[in-house]
Amino acid sequence: MTMISDPDMPAIELGTQEVAAGKPSRKGTIGVVVAGAALVTLVNLTAAVYLYRGMNDLRVVETRLEQLGQFEQRIGARLDTINNGFQSRFEKLDSDLQANFNEIDRGIARLEQNPPLAASDEGMSAAEPTVVTTSTAEEAPAVAENMAEPDAIEMPRPPRKRAPAAAPPPNPAYQRIQQADGKVYYRKIN
């Protein structure tokens, strides 16, 4: 190959390129793209961290809400137990009062049918009880002798035994729960 060279022409260097005016260079474009990608990556990482923290906080709140629901159920069950205990006590007191009123009504009815014999001859002939008050040890044998005489002291009547009142039928709005230790609880049925 033949080369024609003109000594007046400037030589062209292959290593340097001139940038046209108004056109960005490749290095600047690549730098802008890398900076933009780094900024987007930084924003995504920040959003991921906040999202992760928010999810953890949400899990903690959900766990506490579940515990709160269980706590509410336990409190409700205890309140029902206490309410049932009070109700059973009130029902027992009511049945005791009804039994006492019935006993009084029966006693009044018997008194109306059989009036007491206040002015009978047997009541007048009975000896009055002897009351001896002693303060010395010497008079103690005399008191013991007076106590031995059946006519000297009138013994009070022993109280009559009451027949236990029949238990009222169970309320269908409550469930009866008997535990192994013998305690009985009632829970309201919703």
Tab-separated table of N, CA and C in Angstrom, residues 74-167:
chain	number	residue	atom	x	y	z
A	74	ARG	N	-61.694	-14.360	80.029
A	74	ARG	CA	-61.460	-14.822	81.400
A	74	ARG	C	-62.197	-13.947	82.405
A	75	ILE	N	-62.142	-12.628	82.200
A	75	ILE	CA	-62.840	-11.716	83.106
A	75	ILE	C	-64.348	-11.954	83.020
A	76	GLY	N	-64.854	-12.122	81.812
A	76	GLY	CA	-66.289	-12.382	81.650
A	76	GLY	C	-66.705	-13.669	82.335
A	77	ALA	N	-65.889	-14.710	82.211
A	77	ALA	CA	-66.213	-15.982	82.864
A	77	ALA	C	-66.198	-15.832	84.381
A	78	ARG	N	-65.213	-15.101	84.891
A	78	ARG	CA	-65.158	-14.900	86.349
A	78	ARG	C	-66.329	-14.068	86.833
A	79	LEU	N	-66.703	-13.042	86.074
A	79	LEU	CA	-67.866	-12.240	86.467
A	79	LEU	C	-69.135	-13.085	86.456
A	80	ASP	N	-69.280	-13.945	85.439
A	80	ASP	CA	-70.435	-14.848	85.416
A	80	ASP	C	-70.420	-15.773	86.614
A	81	THR	N	-69.237	-16.287	86.978
A	81	THR	CA	-69.125	-17.175	88.130
A	81	THR	C	-69.519	-16.444	89.404
A	82	ILE	N	-69.012	-15.221	89.563
A	82	ILE	CA	-69.341	-14.440	90.758
A	82	ILE	C	-70.828	-14.115	90.768
A	83	ASN	N	-71.360	-13.721	89.624
A	83	ASN	CA	-72.781	-13.409	89.521
A	83	ASN	C	-73.622	-14.632	89.880
A	84	ASN	N	-73.219	-15.800	89.351
A	84	ASN	CA	-73.962	-17.022	89.652
A	84	ASN	C	-73.851	-17.377	91.122
A	85	GLY	N	-72.671	-17.147	91.723
A	85	GLY	CA	-72.506	-17.413	93.147
A	85	GLY	C	-73.426	-16.541	93.983
A	86	PHE	N	-73.472	-15.240	93.645
A	86	PHE	CA	-74.374	-14.353	94.365
A	86	PHE	C	-75.823	-14.755	94.129
A	87	GLN	N	-76.135	-15.108	92.901
A	87	GLN	CA	-77.504	-15.481	92.604
A	87	GLN	C	-77.895	-16.740	93.387
A	88	SER	N	-76.997	-17.721	93.451
A	88	SER	CA	-77.331	-18.939	94.194
A	88	SER	C	-77.472	-18.637	95.676
A	89	ARG	N	-76.652	-17.724	96.206
A	89	ARG	CA	-76.796	-17.346	97.622
A	89	ARG	C	-78.119	-16.638	97.862
A	90	PHE	N	-78.481	-15.734	96.951
A	90	PHE	CA	-79.761	-15.050	97.110
A	90	PHE	C	-80.926	-16.033	97.010
A	91	GLU	N	-80.818	-16.981	96.088
A	91	GLU	CA	-81.878	-17.984	95.968
A	91	GLU	C	-81.964	-18.831	97.233
A	92	LYS	N	-80.821	-19.174	97.819
A	92	LYS	CA	-80.809	-19.955	99.059
A	92	LYS	C	-81.427	-19.144	100.194
A	93	LEU	N	-81.045	-17.864	100.303
A	93	LEU	CA	-81.630	-17.013	101.330
A	93	LEU	C	-83.143	-16.876	101.123
A	94	ASP	N	-83.543	-16.738	99.868
A	94	ASP	CA	-84.969	-16.619	99.578
A	94	ASP	C	-85.709	-17.893	99.985
A	95	SER	N	-85.126	-19.051	99.648
A	95	SER	CA	-85.795	-20.303	100.034
A	95	SER	C	-85.806	-20.474	101.549
A	96	ASP	N	-84.724	-20.052	102.234
A	96	ASP	CA	-84.712	-20.111	103.705
A	96	ASP	C	-85.784	-19.202	104.295
A	97	LEU	N	-85.902	-17.998	103.728
A	97	LEU	CA	-86.944	-17.082	104.218
A	97	LEU	C	-88.342	-17.652	103.967
A	98	GLN	N	-88.539	-18.230	102.791
A	98	GLN	CA	-89.846	-18.832	102.509
A	98	GLN	C	-90.141	-19.974	103.478
A	99	ALA	N	-89.115	-20.788	103.780
A	99	ALA	CA	-89.312	-21.887	104.729
A	99	ALA	C	-89.635	-21.346	106.108
A	100	ASN	N	-88.950	-20.282	106.526
A	100	ASN	CA	-89.233	-19.674	107.836
A	100	ASN	C	-90.644	-19.094	107.880
A	101	PHE	N	-91.054	-18.418	106.806
A	101	PHE	CA	-92.406	-17.873	106.770
A	101	PHE	C	-93.451	-18.999	106.800
A	102	ASN	N	-93.194	-20.065	106.072
A	102	ASN	CA	-94.119	-21.205	106.092
A	102	ASN	C	-94.200	-21.806	107.493
A	103	GLU	N	-93.054	-21.917	108.183
A	103	GLU	CA	-93.030	-22.449	109.552
A	103	GLU	C	-93.834	-21.556	110.482
A	104	ILE	N	-93.669	-20.252	110.334
A	104	ILE	CA	-94.424	-19.313	111.173
A	104	ILE	C	-95.911	-19.428	110.876
A	105	ASP	N	-96.274	-19.529	109.593
A	105	ASP	CA	-97.693	-19.667	109.232
A	105	ASP	C	-98.283	-20.946	109.822
A	106	ARG	N	-97.534	-22.052	109.772
A	106	ARG	CA	-98.026	-23.302	110.365
A	106	ARG	C	-98.169	-23.176	111.877
A	107	GLY	N	-97.217	-22.506	112.529
A	107	GLY	CA	-97.304	-22.316	113.985
A	107	GLY	C	-98.509	-21.473	114.360
A	108	ILE	N	-98.774	-20.428	113.582
A	108	ILE	CA	-99.945	-19.576	113.852
A	108	ILE	C	-101.224	-20.373	113.626
A	109	ALA	N	-101.250	-21.184	112.586
A	109	ALA	CA	-102.451	-21.982	112.316
A	109	ALA	C	-102.695	-22.980	113.452
A	110	ARG	N	-101.626	-23.604	113.978
A	110	ARG	CA	-101.803	-24.540	115.101
A	110	ARG	C	-102.272	-23.820	116.350
A	111	LEU	N	-101.738	-22.624	116.604
A	111	LEU	CA	-102.171	-21.857	117.774
A	111	LEU	C	-103.632	-21.448	117.652
A	112	GLU	N	-104.068	-21.130	116.427
A	112	GLU	CA	-105.475	-20.771	116.248
A	112	GLU	C	-106.386	-21.979	116.462
A	113	GLN	N	-105.925	-23.173	116.063
A	113	GLN	CA	-106.737	-24.374	116.240
A	113	GLN	C	-106.731	-24.841	117.692
A	114	ASN	N	-105.583	-24.821	118.354
A	114	ASN	CA	-105.447	-25.271	119.743
A	114	ASN	C	-104.919	-24.122	120.585
A	115	PRO	N	-105.820	-23.312	121.162
A	115	PRO	CA	-105.348	-22.198	121.994
A	115	PRO	C	-104.657	-22.755	123.249
A	116	PRO	N	-103.646	-22.084	123.758
A	116	PRO	CA	-102.947	-22.573	124.946
A	116	PRO	C	-103.855	-22.532	126.180
A	117	LEU	N	-103.685	-23.486	127.061
A	117	LEU	CA	-104.494	-23.574	128.281
A	117	LEU	C	-103.805	-22.779	129.385
A	118	ALA	N	-104.092	-21.510	129.455
A	118	ALA	CA	-103.424	-20.642	130.421
A	118	ALA	C	-104.060	-20.752	131.803
A	119	ALA	N	-105.348	-20.993	131.882
A	119	ALA	CA	-106.036	-20.977	133.177
A	119	ALA	C	-106.454	-22.376	133.614
A	120	SER	N	-105.749	-23.386	133.189
A	120	SER	CA	-106.146	-24.741	133.579
A	120	SER	C	-105.609	-25.068	134.969
A	121	ASP	N	-106.172	-26.132	135.572
A	121	ASP	CA	-105.767	-26.532	136.924
A	121	ASP	C	-104.354	-27.097	136.930
A	122	GLU	N	-103.966	-27.745	135.871
A	122	GLU	CA	-102.620	-28.320	135.828
A	122	GLU	C	-101.576	-27.215	135.822
A	123	GLY	N	-101.839	-26.126	135.164
A	123	GLY	CA	-100.888	-25.016	135.099
A	123	GLY	C	-100.736	-24.348	136.456
A	124	MET	N	-101.823	-24.312	137.284
A	124	MET	CA	-101.771	-23.653	138.581
A	124	MET	C	-101.094	-24.536	139.623
A	125	SER	N	-101.197	-25.846	139.464
A	125	SER	CA	-100.660	-26.726	140.490
A	125	SER	C	-99.169	-26.988	140.317
A	126	ALA	N	-98.595	-26.631	139.194
A	126	ALA	CA	-97.176	-26.877	138.975
A	126	ALA	C	-96.352	-25.944	139.849
A	127	ALA	N	-95.289	-26.480	140.397
A	127	ALA	CA	-94.419	-25.692	141.267
A	127	ALA	C	-93.594	-24.741	140.436
A	128	GLU	N	-93.386	-23.565	141.004
A	128	GLU	CA	-92.565	-22.590	140.298
A	128	GLU	C	-91.110	-22.998	140.418
A	129	PRO	N	-90.326	-22.725	139.421
A	129	PRO	CA	-88.922	-23.110	139.487
A	129	PRO	C	-88.190	-22.326	140.568
A	130	THR	N	-87.303	-23.024	141.243
A	130	THR	CA	-86.529	-22.411	142.306
A	130	THR	C	-85.236	-21.873	141.709
A	131	VAL	N	-84.971	-20.614	141.987
A	131	VAL	CA	-83.753	-20.003	141.498
A	131	VAL	C	-82.859	-19.743	142.694
A	132	VAL	N	-81.695	-20.326	142.691
A	132	VAL	CA	-80.760	-20.168	143.795
A	132	VAL	C	-79.515	-19.496	143.257
A	133	THR	N	-79.162	-18.383	143.868
A	133	THR	CA	-77.924	-17.722	143.487
A	133	THR	C	-76.953	-17.888	144.639
A	134	THR	N	-75.814	-18.467	144.375
A	134	THR	CA	-74.828	-18.697	145.431
A	134	THR	C	-73.514	-18.075	145.024
A	135	SER	N	-72.774	-17.696	146.042
A	135	SER	CA	-71.475	-17.129	145.756
A	135	SER	C	-70.372	-17.801	146.568
A	136	THR	N	-70.737	-18.760	147.411
A	136	THR	CA	-69.726	-19.440	148.216
A	136	THR	C	-69.701	-20.907	147.875
A	137	ALA	N	-68.615	-21.564	148.206
A	137	ALA	CA	-68.466	-22.983	147.916
A	137	ALA	C	-69.268	-23.842	148.872
A	138	GLU	N	-69.656	-23.312	150.044
A	138	GLU	CA	-70.423	-24.086	151.025
A	138	GLU	C	-71.844	-24.345	150.544
A	139	GLU	N	-72.400	-23.420	149.802
A	139	GLU	CA	-73.777	-23.566	149.357
A	139	GLU	C	-73.879	-24.387	148.068
A	140	ALA	N	-72.780	-24.771	147.475
A	140	ALA	CA	-72.790	-25.519	146.224
A	140	ALA	C	-73.470	-26.874	146.349
A	141	PRO	N	-73.277	-27.649	147.436
A	141	PRO	CA	-74.024	-28.916	147.553
A	141	PRO	C	-75.526	-28.710	147.607
A	142	ALA	N	-75.973	-27.621	148.204
A	142	ALA	CA	-77.408	-27.358	148.277
A	142	ALA	C	-77.955	-27.078	146.884
A	143	VAL	N	-77.187	-26.404	146.108
A	143	VAL	CA	-77.615	-26.129	144.743
A	143	VAL	C	-77.693	-27.430	143.967
A	144	ALA	N	-76.728	-28.310	144.155
A	144	ALA	CA	-76.740	-29.586	143.460
A	144	ALA	C	-77.952	-30.411	143.872
A	145	GLU	N	-78.346	-30.343	145.151
A	145	GLU	CA	-79.541	-31.077	145.604
A	145	GLU	C	-80.783	-30.505	144.953
A	146	ASN	N	-80.859	-29.174	144.876
A	146	ASN	CA	-82.026	-28.553	144.241
A	146	ASN	C	-82.092	-28.909	142.763
A	147	MET	N	-80.938	-29.060	142.138
A	147	MET	CA	-80.913	-29.392	140.721
A	147	MET	C	-81.356	-30.835	140.506
A	148	ALA	N	-81.119	-31.676	141.496
A	148	ALA	CA	-81.482	-33.080	141.360
A	148	ALA	C	-82.983	-33.279	141.459
A	149	GLU	N	-83.686	-32.377	142.104
A	149	GLU	CA	-85.144	-32.506	142.235
A	149	GLU	C	-85.793	-32.160	140.903
A	150	PRO	N	-86.599	-33.057	140.363
A	150	PRO	CA	-87.197	-32.780	139.064
A	150	PRO	C	-88.250	-31.685	139.106
A	151	ASP	N	-88.919	-31.489	140.235
A	151	ASP	CA	-89.958	-30.471	140.304
A	151	ASP	C	-89.371	-29.074	140.487
A	152	ALA	N	-88.107	-28.975	140.891
A	152	ALA	CA	-87.532	-27.685	141.221
A	152	ALA	C	-87.240	-26.847	139.964
A	153	ILE	N	-86.808	-27.468	138.891
A	153	ILE	CA	-86.458	-26.705	137.683
A	153	ILE	C	-87.240	-27.238	136.507
A	154	GLU	N	-87.845	-26.318	135.812
A	154	GLU	CA	-88.570	-26.709	134.610
A	154	GLU	C	-87.607	-26.590	133.429
A	155	MET	N	-87.422	-27.671	132.720
A	155	MET	CA	-86.481	-27.705	131.604
A	155	MET	C	-87.161	-27.124	130.359
A	156	PRO	N	-86.446	-26.334	129.593
A	156	PRO	CA	-87.054	-25.809	128.364
A	156	PRO	C	-87.187	-26.928	127.335
A	157	ARG	N	-88.153	-26.751	126.489
A	157	ARG	CA	-88.384	-27.750	125.454
A	157	ARG	C	-87.255	-27.706	124.428
A	158	PRO	N	-86.845	-28.860	123.963
A	158	PRO	CA	-85.842	-28.826	122.888
A	158	PRO	C	-86.503	-28.307	121.606
A	159	PRO	N	-85.763	-27.568	120.806
A	159	PRO	CA	-86.357	-27.038	119.572
A	159	PRO	C	-86.700	-28.166	118.610
A	160	ARG	N	-87.817	-27.946	117.917
A	160	ARG	CA	-88.242	-28.956	116.943
A	160	ARG	C	-87.335	-28.895	115.730
A	161	LYS	N	-87.103	-30.040	115.161
A	161	LYS	CA	-86.297	-30.083	113.943
A	161	LYS	C	-87.184	-29.705	112.764
A	162	ARG	N	-86.630	-28.853	111.949
A	162	ARG	CA	-87.385	-28.409	110.771
A	162	ARG	C	-87.127	-29.366	109.623
A	163	ALA	N	-88.150	-29.567	108.863
A	163	ALA	CA	-87.983	-30.365	107.643
A	163	ALA	C	-87.295	-29.478	106.612
A	164	PRO	N	-86.273	-29.979	105.951
A	164	PRO	CA	-85.588	-29.132	104.960
A	164	PRO	C	-86.525	-28.795	103.803
A	165	ALA	N	-86.434	-27.550	103.386
A	165	ALA	CA	-87.288	-27.091	102.291
A	165	ALA	C	-86.788	-27.703	100.985
A	166	ALA	N	-87.715	-27.980	100.120
A	166	ALA	CA	-87.352	-28.546	98.818
A	166	ALA	C	-86.608	-27.485	98.016
A	167	ALA	N	-85.559	-27.896	97.345
A	167	ALA	CA	-84.768	-26.965	96.540
A	167	ALA	C	-85.587	-26.519	95.330
